[in-house]
Coordinates of C-alpha atoms in Angstrom, one line a residue:
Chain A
X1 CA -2.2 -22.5 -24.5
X2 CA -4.5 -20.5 -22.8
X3 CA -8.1 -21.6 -23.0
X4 CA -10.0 -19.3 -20.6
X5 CA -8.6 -15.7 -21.7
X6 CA -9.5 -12.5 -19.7
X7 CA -8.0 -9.7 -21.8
X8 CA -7.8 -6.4 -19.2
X9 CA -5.8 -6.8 -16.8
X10 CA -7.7 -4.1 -14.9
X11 CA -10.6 -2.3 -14.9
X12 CA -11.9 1.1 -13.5
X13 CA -15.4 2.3 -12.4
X14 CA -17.1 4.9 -10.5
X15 CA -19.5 3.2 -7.3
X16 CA -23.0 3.1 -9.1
X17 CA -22.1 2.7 -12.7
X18 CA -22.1 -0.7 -14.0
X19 CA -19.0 -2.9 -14.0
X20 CA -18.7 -5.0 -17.1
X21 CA -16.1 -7.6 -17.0
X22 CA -15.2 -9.9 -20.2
X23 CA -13.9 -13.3 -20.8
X24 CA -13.0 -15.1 -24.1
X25 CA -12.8 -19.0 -24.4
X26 CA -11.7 -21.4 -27.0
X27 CA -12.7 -24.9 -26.5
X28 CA -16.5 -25.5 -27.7
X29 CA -16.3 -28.6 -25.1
X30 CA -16.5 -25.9 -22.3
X31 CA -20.0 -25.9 -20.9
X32 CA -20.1 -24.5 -17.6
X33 CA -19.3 -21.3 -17.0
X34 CA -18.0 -19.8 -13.2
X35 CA -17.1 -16.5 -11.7
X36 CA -15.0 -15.7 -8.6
X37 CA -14.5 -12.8 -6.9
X38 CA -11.0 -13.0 -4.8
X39 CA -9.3 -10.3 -2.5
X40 CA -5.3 -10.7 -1.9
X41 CA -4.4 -13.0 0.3
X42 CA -6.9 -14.9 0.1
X43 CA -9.0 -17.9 -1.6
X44 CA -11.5 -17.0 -4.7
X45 CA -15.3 -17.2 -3.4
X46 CA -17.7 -18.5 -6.2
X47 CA -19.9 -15.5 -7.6
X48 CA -22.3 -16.9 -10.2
X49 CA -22.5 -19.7 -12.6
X50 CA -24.3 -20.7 -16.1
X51 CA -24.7 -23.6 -18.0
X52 CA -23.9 -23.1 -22.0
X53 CA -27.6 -24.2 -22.2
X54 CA -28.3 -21.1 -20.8
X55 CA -27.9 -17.2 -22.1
X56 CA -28.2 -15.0 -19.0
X57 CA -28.4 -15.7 -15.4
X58 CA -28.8 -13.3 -13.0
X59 CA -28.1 -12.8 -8.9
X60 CA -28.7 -10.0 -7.5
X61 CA -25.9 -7.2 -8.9
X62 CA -24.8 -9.8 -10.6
X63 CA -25.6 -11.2 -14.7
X64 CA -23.3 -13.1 -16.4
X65 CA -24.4 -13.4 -20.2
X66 CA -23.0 -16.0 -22.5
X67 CA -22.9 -15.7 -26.4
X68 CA -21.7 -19.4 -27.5
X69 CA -21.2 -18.7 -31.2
X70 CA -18.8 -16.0 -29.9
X71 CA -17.2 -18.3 -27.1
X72 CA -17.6 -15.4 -25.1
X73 CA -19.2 -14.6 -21.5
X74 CA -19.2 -11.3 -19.4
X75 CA -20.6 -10.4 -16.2
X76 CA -22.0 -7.5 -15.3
X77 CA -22.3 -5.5 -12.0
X78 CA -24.9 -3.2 -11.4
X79 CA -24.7 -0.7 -9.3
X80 CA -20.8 -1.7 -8.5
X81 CA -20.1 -1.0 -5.1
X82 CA -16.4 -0.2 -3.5
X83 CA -16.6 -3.5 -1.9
X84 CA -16.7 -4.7 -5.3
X85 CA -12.9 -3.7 -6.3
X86 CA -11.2 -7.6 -5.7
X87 CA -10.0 -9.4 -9.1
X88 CA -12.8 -11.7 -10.5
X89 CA -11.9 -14.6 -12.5
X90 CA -13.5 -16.1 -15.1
X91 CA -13.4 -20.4 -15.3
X92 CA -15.1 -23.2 -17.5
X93 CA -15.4 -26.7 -16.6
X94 CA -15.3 -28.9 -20.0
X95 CA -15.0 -32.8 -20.9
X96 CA -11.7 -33.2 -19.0
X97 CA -12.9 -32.6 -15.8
X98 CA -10.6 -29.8 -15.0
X99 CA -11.9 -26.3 -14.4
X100 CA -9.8 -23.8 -16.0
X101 CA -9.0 -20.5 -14.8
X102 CA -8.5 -17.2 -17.1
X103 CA -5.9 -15.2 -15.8
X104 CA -8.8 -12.8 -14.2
X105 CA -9.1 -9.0 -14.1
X106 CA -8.5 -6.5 -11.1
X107 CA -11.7 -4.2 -10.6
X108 CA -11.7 -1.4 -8.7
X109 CA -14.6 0.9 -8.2
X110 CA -13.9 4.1 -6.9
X111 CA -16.2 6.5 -4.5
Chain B
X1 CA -18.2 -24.1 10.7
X2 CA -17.8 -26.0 7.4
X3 CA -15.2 -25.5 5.1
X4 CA -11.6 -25.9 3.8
X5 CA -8.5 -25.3 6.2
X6 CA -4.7 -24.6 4.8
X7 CA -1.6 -24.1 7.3
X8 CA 0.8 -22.5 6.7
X9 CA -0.4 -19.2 5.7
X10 CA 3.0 -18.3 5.2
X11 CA 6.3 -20.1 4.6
X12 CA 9.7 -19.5 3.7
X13 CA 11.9 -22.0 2.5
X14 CA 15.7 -22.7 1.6
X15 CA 16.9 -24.0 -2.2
X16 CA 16.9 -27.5 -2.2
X17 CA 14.1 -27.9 0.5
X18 CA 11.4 -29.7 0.8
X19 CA 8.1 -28.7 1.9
X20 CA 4.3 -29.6 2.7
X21 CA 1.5 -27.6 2.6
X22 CA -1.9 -28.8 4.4
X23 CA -5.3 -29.1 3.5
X24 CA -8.0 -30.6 5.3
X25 CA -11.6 -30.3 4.5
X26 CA -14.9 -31.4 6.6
X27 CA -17.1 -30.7 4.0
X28 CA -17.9 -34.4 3.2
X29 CA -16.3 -33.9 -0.8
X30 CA -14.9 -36.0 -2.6
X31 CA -12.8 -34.4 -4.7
X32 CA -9.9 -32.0 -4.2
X33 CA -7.4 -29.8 -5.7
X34 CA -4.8 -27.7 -5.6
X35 CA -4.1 -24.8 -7.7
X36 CA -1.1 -22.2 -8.2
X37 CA -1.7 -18.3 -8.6
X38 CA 1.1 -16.2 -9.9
X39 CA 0.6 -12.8 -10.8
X40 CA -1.2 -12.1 -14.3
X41 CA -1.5 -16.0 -14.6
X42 CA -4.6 -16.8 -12.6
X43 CA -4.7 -20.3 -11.6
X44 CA -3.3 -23.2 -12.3
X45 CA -4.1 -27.2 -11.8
X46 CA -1.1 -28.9 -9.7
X47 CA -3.1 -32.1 -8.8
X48 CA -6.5 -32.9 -8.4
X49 CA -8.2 -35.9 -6.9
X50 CA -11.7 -37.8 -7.4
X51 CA -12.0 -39.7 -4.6
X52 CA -9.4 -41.0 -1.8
X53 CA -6.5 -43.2 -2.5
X54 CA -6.7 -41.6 -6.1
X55 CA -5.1 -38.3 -7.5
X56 CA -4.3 -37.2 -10.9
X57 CA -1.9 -34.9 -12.1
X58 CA -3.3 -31.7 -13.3
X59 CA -1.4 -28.9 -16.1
X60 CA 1.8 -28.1 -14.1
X61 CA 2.3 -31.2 -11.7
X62 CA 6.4 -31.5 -12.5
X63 CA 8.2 -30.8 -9.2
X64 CA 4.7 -31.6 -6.8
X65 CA 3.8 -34.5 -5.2
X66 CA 0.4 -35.1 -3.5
X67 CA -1.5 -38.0 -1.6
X68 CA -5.0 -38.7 -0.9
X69 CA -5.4 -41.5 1.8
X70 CA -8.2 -39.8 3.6
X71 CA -11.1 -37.9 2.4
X72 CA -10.5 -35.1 4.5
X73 CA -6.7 -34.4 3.9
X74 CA -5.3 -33.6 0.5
X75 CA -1.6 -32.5 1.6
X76 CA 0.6 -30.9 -1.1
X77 CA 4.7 -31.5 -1.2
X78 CA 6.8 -28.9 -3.1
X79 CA 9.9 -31.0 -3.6
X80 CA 13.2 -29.5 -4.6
X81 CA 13.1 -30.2 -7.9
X82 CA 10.0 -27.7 -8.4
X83 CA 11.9 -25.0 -10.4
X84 CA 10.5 -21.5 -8.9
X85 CA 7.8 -22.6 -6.1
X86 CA 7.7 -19.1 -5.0
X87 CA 3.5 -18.8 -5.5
X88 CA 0.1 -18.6 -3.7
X89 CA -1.2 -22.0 -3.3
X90 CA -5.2 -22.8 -3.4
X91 CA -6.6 -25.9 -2.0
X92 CA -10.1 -26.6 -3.2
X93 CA -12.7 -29.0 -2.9
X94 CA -16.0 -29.8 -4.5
X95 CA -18.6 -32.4 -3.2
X96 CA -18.2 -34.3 -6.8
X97 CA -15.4 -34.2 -9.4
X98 CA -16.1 -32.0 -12.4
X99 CA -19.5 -30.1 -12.6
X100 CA -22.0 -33.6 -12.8
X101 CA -24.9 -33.0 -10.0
X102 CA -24.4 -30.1 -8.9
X103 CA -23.4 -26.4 -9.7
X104 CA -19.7 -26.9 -10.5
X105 CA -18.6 -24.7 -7.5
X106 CA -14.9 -25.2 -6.1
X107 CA -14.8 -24.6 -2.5
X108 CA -11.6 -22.8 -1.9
X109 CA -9.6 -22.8 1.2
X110 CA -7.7 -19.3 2.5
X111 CA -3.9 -20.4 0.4
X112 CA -1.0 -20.4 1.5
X113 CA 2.2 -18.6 0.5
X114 CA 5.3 -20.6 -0.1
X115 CA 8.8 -18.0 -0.2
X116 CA 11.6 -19.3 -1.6
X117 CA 14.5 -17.7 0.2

């Protein structure tokens, strides 16, 4: 049963544009949300966070917005950058005490 | 520096093997994990633990063993009767369990990546 659901596999942009990437969850206990950007080979590197008390944060390039009645967060990139193009995964700690992982999405942003 | 150290960064093993991965931290956490990535199913809890001398199992802990008798060291044993250990591993660590006090960030070490021959 997958909780934290990132539905494109992939995703394709062209350096400047915006990258949006999307990610669906299921279990209203969830609330605290995590991005991570990771390159092969190696471990994920935390990108930007939000508690579900929250709406929008922002960092830089980076906004992640989260719609609770829609159990749905996405992040944004703006303007993606080549050294952008790593897989980004989406994750949500809840009342277990686990974080859980979506199954992320490969970005690449081309010149 | 700070942070989380794995070794092996790459290992092959025979069937019916046997094998530890490392992972040492000297970030002063407390807890630890270790996660699994195979393609198109991000990652996955093995084993996680709150404090030393205490480790849970996490979503896919049957074939894994792990102990936790200092806070630095969270090593990870892939025992025989794992059924396809062929996978990235991901130690992590976080200066609390779960996201209480502070910003729910998982400090993740480089993985290693366990061949089954």
């Amino acid at each position: 049963d997958q909780q934290v659901k990132q539905n494109s596999p992939s995703l394709s942009v062209q350096e400047g544009r915006i990258s949006i990437l999307n990610c669906d969850y299921t279990n209203s206990m969830f609330d605290y949300f995590l991005w991570y950007k990771k390159y092969p080979a190696e471990g994920p590197t935390f990108l930007i966070s939000i508690s579900s008390i929250k709406d929008k944060n922002e960092d830089g390039r980076f906004t992640v917005f989260l719609n609770k009645s829609a159990k749905h967060l996405s992040l944004h990139i703006v303007p993606s950058q080549p050294g952008d193009s790593a897989v980004y995964f989406c994750a949500a700690w809840g009342n277990t005490g686990k974080l859980i992982f979506g199954q992320g999405t490969t970005l690449q942003v081309k010149p | 520096d700070g942070g989380i150290t794995q070794s092996p960064k790459y290992l092959f093993r025979k069937e019916g093997q046997n094998v530890t991965l490392s992972c040492e931290q000297n970030l002063n956490h407390d807890a630890m994990y270790w996660y699994r990535q195979d393609p198109g199913q991000g990652l996955r809890l093995i084993y996680y633990s709150q404090i030393v001398n205490d480790f849970q199992k996490g979503d896919i802990a049957e074939g894994y063993s792990v102990s936790r008798e200092k806070k630095e060291s969270f090593p990870l044993t892939v025992t025989s009767a794992q059924k396809n250990p062929t996978a990235f591993y991901l130690c992590a660590s976080s200066p609390t369990w779960g996201q209480l006090g502070g910003t729910g960030e998982l400090f993740f070490g480089e993985g290693s990546r366990l061949t089954v021959l």
